[in-house]
Tab-separated table of C-alpha atoms in Angstrom:
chain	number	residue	atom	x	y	z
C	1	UNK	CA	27.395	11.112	1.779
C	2	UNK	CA	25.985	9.686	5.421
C	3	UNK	CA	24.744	6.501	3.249
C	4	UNK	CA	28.509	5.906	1.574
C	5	UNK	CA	29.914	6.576	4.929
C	6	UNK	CA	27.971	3.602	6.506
C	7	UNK	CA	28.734	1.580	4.039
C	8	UNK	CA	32.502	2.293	5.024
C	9	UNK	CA	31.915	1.321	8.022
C	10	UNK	CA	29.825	-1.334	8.137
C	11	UNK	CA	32.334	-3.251	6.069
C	12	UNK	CA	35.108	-2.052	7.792
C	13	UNK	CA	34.314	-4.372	10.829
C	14	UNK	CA	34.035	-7.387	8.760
C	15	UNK	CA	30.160	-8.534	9.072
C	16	UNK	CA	29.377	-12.295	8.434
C	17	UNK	CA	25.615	-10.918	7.765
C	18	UNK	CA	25.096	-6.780	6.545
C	19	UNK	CA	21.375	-5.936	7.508
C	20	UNK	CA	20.733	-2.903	5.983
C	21	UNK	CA	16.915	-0.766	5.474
C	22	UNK	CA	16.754	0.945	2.415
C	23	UNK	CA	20.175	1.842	1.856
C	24	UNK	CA	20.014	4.054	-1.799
C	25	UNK	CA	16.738	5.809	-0.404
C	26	UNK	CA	18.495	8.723	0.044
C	27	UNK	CA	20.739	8.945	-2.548
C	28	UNK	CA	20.326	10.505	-6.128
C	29	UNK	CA	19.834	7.560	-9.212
C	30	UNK	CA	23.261	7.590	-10.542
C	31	UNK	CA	24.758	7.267	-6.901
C	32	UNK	CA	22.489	4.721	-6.088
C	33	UNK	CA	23.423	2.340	-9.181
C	34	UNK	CA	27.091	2.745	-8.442
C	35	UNK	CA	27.041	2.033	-5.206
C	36	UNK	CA	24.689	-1.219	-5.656
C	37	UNK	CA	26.864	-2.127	-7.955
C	38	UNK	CA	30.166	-1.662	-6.050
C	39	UNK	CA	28.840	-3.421	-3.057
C	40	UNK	CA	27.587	-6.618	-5.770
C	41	UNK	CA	31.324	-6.587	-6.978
C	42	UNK	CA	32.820	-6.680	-3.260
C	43	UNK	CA	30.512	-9.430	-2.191
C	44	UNK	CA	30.414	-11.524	-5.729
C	45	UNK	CA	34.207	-10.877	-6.124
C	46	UNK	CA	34.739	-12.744	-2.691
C	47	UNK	CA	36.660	-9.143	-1.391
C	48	UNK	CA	34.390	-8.859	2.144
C	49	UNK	CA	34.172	-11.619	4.381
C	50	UNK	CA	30.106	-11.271	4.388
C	51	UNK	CA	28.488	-14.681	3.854
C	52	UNK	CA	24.818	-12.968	3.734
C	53	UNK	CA	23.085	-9.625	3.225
C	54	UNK	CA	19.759	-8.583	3.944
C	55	UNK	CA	17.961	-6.024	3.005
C	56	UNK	CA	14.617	-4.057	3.498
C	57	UNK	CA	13.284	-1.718	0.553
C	58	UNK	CA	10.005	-0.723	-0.972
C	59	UNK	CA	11.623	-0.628	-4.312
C	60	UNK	CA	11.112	-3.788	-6.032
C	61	UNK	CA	13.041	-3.631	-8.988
C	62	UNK	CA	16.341	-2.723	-6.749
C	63	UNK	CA	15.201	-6.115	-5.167
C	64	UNK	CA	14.842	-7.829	-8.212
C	65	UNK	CA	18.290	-6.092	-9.309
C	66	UNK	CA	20.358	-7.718	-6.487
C	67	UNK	CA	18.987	-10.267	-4.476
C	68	UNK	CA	18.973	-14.122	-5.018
C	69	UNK	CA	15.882	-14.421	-2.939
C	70	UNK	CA	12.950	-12.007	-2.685
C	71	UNK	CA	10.790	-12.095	0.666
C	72	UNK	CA	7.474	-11.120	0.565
C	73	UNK	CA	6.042	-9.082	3.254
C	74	UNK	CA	2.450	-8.481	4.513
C	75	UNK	CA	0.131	-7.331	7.080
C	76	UNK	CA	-2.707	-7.463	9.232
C	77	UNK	CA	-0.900	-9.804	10.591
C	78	UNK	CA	2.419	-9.547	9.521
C	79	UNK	CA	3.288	-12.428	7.674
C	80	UNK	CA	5.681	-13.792	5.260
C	81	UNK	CA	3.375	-14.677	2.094
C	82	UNK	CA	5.807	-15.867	-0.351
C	83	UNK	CA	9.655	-16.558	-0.994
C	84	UNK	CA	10.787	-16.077	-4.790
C	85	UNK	CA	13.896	-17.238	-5.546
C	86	UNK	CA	16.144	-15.226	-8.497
C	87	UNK	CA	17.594	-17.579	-10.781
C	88	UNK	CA	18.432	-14.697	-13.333
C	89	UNK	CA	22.651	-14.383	-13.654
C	90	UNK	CA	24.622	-10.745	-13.023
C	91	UNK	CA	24.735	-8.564	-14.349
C	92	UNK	CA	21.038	-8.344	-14.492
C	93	UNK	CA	19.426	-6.524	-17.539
C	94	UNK	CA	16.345	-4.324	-16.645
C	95	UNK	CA	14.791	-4.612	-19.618
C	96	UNK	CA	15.043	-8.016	-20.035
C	97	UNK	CA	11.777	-10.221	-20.337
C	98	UNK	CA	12.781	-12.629	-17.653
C	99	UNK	CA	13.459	-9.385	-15.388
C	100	UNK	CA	10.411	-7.702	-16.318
C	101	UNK	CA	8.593	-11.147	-15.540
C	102	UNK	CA	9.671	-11.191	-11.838
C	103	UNK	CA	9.085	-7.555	-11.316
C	104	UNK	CA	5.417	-8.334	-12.637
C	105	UNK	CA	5.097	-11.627	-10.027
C	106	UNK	CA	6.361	-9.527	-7.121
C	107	UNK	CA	3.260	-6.686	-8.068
C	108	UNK	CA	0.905	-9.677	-8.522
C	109	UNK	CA	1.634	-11.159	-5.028
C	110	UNK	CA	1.596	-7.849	-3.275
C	111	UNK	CA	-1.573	-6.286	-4.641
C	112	UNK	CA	-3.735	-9.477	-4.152
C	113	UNK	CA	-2.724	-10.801	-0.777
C	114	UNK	CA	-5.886	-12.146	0.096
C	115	UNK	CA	-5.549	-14.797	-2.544
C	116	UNK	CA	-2.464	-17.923	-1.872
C	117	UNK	CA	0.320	-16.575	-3.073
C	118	UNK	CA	1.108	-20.309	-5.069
C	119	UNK	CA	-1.744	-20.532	-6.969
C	120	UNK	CA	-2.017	-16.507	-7.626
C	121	UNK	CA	1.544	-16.963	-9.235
C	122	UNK	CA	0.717	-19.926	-11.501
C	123	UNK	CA	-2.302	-18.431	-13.100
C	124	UNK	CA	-0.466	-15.016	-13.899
C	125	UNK	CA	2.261	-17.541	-15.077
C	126	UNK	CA	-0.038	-19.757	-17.128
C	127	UNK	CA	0.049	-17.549	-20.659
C	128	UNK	CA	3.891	-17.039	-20.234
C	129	UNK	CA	6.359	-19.397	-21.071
C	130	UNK	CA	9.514	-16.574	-21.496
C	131	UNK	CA	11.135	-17.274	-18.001
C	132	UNK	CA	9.954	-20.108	-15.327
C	133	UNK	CA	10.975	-18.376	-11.470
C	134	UNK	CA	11.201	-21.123	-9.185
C	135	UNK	CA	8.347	-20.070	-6.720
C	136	UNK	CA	8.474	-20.893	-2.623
C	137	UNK	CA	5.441	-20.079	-0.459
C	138	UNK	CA	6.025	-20.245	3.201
C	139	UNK	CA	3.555	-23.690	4.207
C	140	UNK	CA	3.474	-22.024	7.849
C	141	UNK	CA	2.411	-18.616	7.637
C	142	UNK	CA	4.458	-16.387	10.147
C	143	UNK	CA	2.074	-14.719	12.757
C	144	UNK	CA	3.738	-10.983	14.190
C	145	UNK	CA	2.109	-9.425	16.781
C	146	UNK	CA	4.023	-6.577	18.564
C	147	UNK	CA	1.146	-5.623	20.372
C	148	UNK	CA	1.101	-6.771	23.892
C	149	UNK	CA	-2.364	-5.416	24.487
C	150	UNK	CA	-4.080	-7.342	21.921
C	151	UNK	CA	-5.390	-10.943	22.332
C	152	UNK	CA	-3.541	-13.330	20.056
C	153	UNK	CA	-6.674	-14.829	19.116
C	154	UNK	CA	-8.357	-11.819	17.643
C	155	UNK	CA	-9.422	-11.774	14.476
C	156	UNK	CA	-7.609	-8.881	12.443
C	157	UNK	CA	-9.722	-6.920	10.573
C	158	UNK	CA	-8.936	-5.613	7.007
C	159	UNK	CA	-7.578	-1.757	7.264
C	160	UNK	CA	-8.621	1.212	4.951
C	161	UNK	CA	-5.887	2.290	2.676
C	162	UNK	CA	-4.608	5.654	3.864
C	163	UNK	CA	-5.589	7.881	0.754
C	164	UNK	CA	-7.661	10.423	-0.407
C	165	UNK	CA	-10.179	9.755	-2.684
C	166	UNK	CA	-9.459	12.497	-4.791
C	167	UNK	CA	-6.148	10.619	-5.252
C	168	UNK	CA	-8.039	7.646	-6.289
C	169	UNK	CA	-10.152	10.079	-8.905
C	170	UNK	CA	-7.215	11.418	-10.349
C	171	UNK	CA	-5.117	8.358	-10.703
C	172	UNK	CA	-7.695	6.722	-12.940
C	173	UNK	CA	-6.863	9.437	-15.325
C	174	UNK	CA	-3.043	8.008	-15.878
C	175	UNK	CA	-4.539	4.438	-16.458
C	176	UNK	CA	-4.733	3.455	-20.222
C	177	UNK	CA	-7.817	2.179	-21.374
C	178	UNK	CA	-6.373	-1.513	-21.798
C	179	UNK	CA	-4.747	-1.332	-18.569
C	180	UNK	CA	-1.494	-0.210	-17.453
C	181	UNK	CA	1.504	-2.189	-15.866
C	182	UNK	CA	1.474	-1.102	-12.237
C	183	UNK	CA	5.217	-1.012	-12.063
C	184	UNK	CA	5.720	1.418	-15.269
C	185	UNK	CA	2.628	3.646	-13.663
C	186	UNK	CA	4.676	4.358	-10.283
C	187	UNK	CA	7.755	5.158	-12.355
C	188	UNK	CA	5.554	7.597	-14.495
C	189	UNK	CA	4.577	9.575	-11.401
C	190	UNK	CA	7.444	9.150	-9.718
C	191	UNK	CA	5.980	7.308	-6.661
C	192	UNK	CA	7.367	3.624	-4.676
C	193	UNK	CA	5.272	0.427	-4.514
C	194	UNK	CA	3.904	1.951	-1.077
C	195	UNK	CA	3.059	4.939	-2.006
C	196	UNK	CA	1.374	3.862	-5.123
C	197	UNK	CA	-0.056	0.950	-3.688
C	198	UNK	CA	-2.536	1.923	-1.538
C	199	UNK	CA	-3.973	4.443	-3.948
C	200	UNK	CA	-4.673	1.474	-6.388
C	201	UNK	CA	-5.355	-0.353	-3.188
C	202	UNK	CA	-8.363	1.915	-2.277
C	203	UNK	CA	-9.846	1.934	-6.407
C	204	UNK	CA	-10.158	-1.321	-5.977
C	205	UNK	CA	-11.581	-1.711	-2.722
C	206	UNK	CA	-14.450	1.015	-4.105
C	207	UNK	CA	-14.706	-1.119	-7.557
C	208	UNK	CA	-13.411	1.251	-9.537
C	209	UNK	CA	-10.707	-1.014	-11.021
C	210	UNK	CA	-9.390	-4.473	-11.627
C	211	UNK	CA	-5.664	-5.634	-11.067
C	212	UNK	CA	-4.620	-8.415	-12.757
C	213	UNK	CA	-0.980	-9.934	-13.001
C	214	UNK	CA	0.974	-6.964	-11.689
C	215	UNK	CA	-1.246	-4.371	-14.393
C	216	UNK	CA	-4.176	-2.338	-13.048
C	217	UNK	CA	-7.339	-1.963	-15.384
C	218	UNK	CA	-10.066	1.028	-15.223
C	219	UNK	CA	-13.333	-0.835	-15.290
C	220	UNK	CA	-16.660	-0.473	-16.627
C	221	UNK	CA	-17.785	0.869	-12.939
C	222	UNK	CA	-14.260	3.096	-12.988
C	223	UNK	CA	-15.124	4.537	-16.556
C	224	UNK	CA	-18.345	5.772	-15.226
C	225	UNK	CA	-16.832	7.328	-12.240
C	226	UNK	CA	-14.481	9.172	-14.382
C	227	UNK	CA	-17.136	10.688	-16.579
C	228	UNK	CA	-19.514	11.424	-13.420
C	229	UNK	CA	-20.224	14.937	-12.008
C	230	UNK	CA	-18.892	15.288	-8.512
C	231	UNK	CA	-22.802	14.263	-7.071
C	232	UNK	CA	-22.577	10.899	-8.891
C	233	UNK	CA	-18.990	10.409	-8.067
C	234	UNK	CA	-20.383	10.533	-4.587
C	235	UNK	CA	-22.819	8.069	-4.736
C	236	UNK	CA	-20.834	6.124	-6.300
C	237	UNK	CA	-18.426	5.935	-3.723
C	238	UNK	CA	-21.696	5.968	-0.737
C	239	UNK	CA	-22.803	2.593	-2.436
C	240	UNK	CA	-19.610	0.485	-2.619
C	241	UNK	CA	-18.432	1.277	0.648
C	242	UNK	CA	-21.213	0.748	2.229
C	243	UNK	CA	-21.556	-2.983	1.023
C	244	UNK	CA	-17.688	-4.135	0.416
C	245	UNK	CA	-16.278	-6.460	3.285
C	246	UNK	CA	-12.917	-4.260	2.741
C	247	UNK	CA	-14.503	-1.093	3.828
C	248	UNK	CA	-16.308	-2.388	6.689
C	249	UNK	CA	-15.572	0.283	9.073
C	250	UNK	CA	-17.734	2.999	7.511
C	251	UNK	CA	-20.906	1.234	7.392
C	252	UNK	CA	-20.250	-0.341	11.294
C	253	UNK	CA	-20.197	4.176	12.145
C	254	UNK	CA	-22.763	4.526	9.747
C	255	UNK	CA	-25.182	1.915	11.637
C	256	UNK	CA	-23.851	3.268	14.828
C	257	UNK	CA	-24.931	6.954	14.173
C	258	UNK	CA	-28.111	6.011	12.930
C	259	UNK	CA	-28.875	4.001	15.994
C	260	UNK	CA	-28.567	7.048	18.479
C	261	UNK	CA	-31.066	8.495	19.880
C	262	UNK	CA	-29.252	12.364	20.742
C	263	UNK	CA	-29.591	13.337	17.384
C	264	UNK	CA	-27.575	10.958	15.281
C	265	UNK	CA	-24.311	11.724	17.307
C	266	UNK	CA	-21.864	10.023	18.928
C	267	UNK	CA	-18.733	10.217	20.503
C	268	UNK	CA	-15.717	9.035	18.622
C	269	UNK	CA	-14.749	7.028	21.960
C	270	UNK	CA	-17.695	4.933	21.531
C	271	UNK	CA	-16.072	3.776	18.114
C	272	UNK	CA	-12.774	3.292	20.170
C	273	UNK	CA	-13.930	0.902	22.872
C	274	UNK	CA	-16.366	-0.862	20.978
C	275	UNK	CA	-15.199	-1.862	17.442
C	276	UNK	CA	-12.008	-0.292	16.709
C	277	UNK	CA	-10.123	-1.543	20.142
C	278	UNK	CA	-11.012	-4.965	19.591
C	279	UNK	CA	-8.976	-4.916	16.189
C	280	UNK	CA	-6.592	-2.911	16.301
C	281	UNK	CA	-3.807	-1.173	18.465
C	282	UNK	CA	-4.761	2.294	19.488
C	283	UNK	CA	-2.671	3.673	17.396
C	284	UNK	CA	-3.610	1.766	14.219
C	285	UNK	CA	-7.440	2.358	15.672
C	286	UNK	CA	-6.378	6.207	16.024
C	287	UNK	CA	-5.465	6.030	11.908
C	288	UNK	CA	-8.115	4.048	10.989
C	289	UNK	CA	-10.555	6.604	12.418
C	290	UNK	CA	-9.122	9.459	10.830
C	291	UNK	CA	-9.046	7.674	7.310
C	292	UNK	CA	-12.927	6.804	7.885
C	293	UNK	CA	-13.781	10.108	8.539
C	294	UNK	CA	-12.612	11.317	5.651
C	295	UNK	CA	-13.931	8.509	3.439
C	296	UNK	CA	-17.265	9.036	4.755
C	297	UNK	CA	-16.847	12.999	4.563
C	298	UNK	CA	-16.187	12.406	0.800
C	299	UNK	CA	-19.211	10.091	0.206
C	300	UNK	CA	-21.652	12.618	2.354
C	301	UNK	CA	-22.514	9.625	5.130
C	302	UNK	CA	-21.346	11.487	8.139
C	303	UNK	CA	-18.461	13.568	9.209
C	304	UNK	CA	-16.652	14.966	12.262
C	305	UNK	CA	-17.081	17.987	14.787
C	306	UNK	CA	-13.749	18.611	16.400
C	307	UNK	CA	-14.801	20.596	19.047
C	308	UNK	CA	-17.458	17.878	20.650
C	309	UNK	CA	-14.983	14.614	19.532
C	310	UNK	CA	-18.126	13.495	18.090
C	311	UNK	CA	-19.252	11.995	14.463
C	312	UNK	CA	-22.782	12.942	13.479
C	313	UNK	CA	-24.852	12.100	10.209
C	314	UNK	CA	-24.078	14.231	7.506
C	315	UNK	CA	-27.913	15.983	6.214
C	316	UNK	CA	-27.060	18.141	3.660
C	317	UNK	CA	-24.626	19.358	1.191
C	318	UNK	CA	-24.317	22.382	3.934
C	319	UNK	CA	-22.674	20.084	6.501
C	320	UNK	CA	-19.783	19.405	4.800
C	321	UNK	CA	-16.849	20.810	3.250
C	322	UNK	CA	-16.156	19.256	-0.632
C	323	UNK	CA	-13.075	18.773	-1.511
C	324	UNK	CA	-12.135	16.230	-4.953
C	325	UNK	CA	-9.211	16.813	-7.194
C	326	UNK	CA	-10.903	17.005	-10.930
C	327	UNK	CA	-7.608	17.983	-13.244
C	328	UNK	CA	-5.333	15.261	-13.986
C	329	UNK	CA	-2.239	18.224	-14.582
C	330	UNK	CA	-3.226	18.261	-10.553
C	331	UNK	CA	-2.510	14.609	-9.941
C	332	UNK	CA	1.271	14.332	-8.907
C	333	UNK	CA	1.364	17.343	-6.555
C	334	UNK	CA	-1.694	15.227	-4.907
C	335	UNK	CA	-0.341	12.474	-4.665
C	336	UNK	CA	3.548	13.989	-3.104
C	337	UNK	CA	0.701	14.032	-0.891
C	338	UNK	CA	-0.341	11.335	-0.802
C	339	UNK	CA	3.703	10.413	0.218
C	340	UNK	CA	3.591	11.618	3.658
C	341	UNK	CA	-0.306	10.815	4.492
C	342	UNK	CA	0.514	8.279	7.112
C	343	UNK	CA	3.251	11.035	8.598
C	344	UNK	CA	0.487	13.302	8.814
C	345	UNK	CA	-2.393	11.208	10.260
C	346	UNK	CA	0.531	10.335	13.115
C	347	UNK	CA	1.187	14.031	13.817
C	348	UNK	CA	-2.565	14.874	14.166
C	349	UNK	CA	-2.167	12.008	16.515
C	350	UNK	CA	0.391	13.186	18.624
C	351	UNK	CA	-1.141	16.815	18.433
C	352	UNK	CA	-4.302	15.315	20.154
């Protein structure tokens, strides 16, 4: 009811431009549609005055369902990587191939955004002739730094995905064996682009699966992880992120507790100052800590003693507490979870 009463009046006052940040979040499905489409026939029908309308949501196919131009957002630094124009008419069919098409392009460009958004766009586009999507990327890349305390010239590094591995284990379990679209596998469960996201974001960073063209693909590294006891799962895990560029943070503590001399401890401010400070803003280091530690819990390299505030080297199966979610009947309440993991690493946060 709040929503609908914004809505009220924001057009009451006549906007040339309506901003608005995920406006149907709240509302139940049916609401949602008829309100998205009430506010398309105002603003197609020439009824409001509003020459422009911008919008911020995590649901891609609502973008894809009313916008003329979709702009793609990313971080670390916050950027604009690409601009995709929508040349499909309204009403818009969901289940159309060209609709299905762009949904798939905006996946691509969001789960590989290491790669140039042009190119990455014209190889998933190369086998598929159904619906050509004019495609814009931004020549100047858009540089967003809202941290006064950081140099301008420092070199972002990449950030761990805030998950659980046992997410990760239990998502593979959802995945068909010839791949599933990424899109369909968030509606399945239930869960947005970023709260699926960086689930599939952290399989991939520990090898465990391949995305390709907006589907996500279990392989040959991920099929043995699936049929691994909870040991080899574990070593699996030790051995990719120790030696993957993404992960970087867990081998730089790693090194660092194995180069003390006070018995393989060390305070978690000595992480602070010297590596995650001169990335990050404290409260992005403060997160990035907290998702380390429980990476590195997981793959038995070292964990954390509350009491001190320091890390030490993990040294046998005695030092730590296990913790994996096996049962795939298991996976969605894990990953409602998963939903509010960020809210949670903020509050422990706060708490400290």
């Amino acid at each position: 009811m709040r929503q609908r009463v914004g809505f009220a009046r924001a057009l009451a006052v006549q906007p040339e431009v309506l901003c608005m940040d995920e406006p149907f979040s709240a509302l139940d499905v049916l609401t949602a549609e008829n309100l998205r489409s009430e506010l398309l026939r105002l603003w197609q029908g020439g009824e409001i005055p509003t020459r422009s309308i911008f919008i911020v949501t995590h649901g891609i196919e609502e973008a894809v369902s009313i916008a003329d131009r979709i702009i793609v957002l990313q971080r670390d630094p916050g950027r604009v990587q690409a601009v995709l124009p929508i040349a499909i008419p309204h009403p818009r069919d969901k289940r159309s191939p060209e609709f299905q098409t762009l949904v798939d392009r905006v996946y691509t460009v969001i789960s590989r955004p290491e790669e140039d958004a042009d190119e990455l766009l014209q190889t998933s586009d190369a086998a598929s002739e159904m619906s050509q999507v004019p495609l814009t990327v931004m020549d100047t890349k858009i540089s967003i730094d809202s941290d006064a305390q950081r140099q301008p010239d420092t070199k972002r590094k990449p950030m761990l995905p805030a998950v659980r591995i046992g997410s990760v284990a239990g998502l593979l379990n959802f995945i068909d064996e010839d791949g599933t679209d990424i899109y369909r596998l968030g509606q399945s469960l239930q869960l947005d682009v970023d709260e699926i996201y960086p689930i599939i974001e952290a399989a991939d960073l520990i090898g465990l699966v391949d995305v390709q063209e907006g589907d996500v693909l279990v392989n040959d590294r991920g099929a043995e992880f699936i049929k691994s006891s909870i040991n080899q799962r574990k070593a699996l895990v030790r051995e990719n992120v120790l030696k993957e560029e993404g992960s970087w943070l867990i081998p730089q503590i790693y090194h660092l507790l194995g180069q003390s001399r006070r018995s393989n401890r060390i305070p978690q401010e000595l992480i602070f100052d010297t590596v995650l400070l001169k990335h990050f803003t404290p409260q992005e280091a403060r997160k990035q800590l907290e998702i380390a530690i429980e990476w590195g819990r997981y793959a038995e390299l070292f964990t954390y003693d509350a009491l001190s505030g320091e890390l030490f080297l993990v040294e046998g199966e005695d030092d730590i507490v296990h913790e994996e979610l096996e049962r795939p009947d298991l996976l969605r309440q894990q990953l409602q979870v998963t939903k509010t993991e960020s809210e949670d690493i903020r509050e422990k946060t706060a708490e400290r």
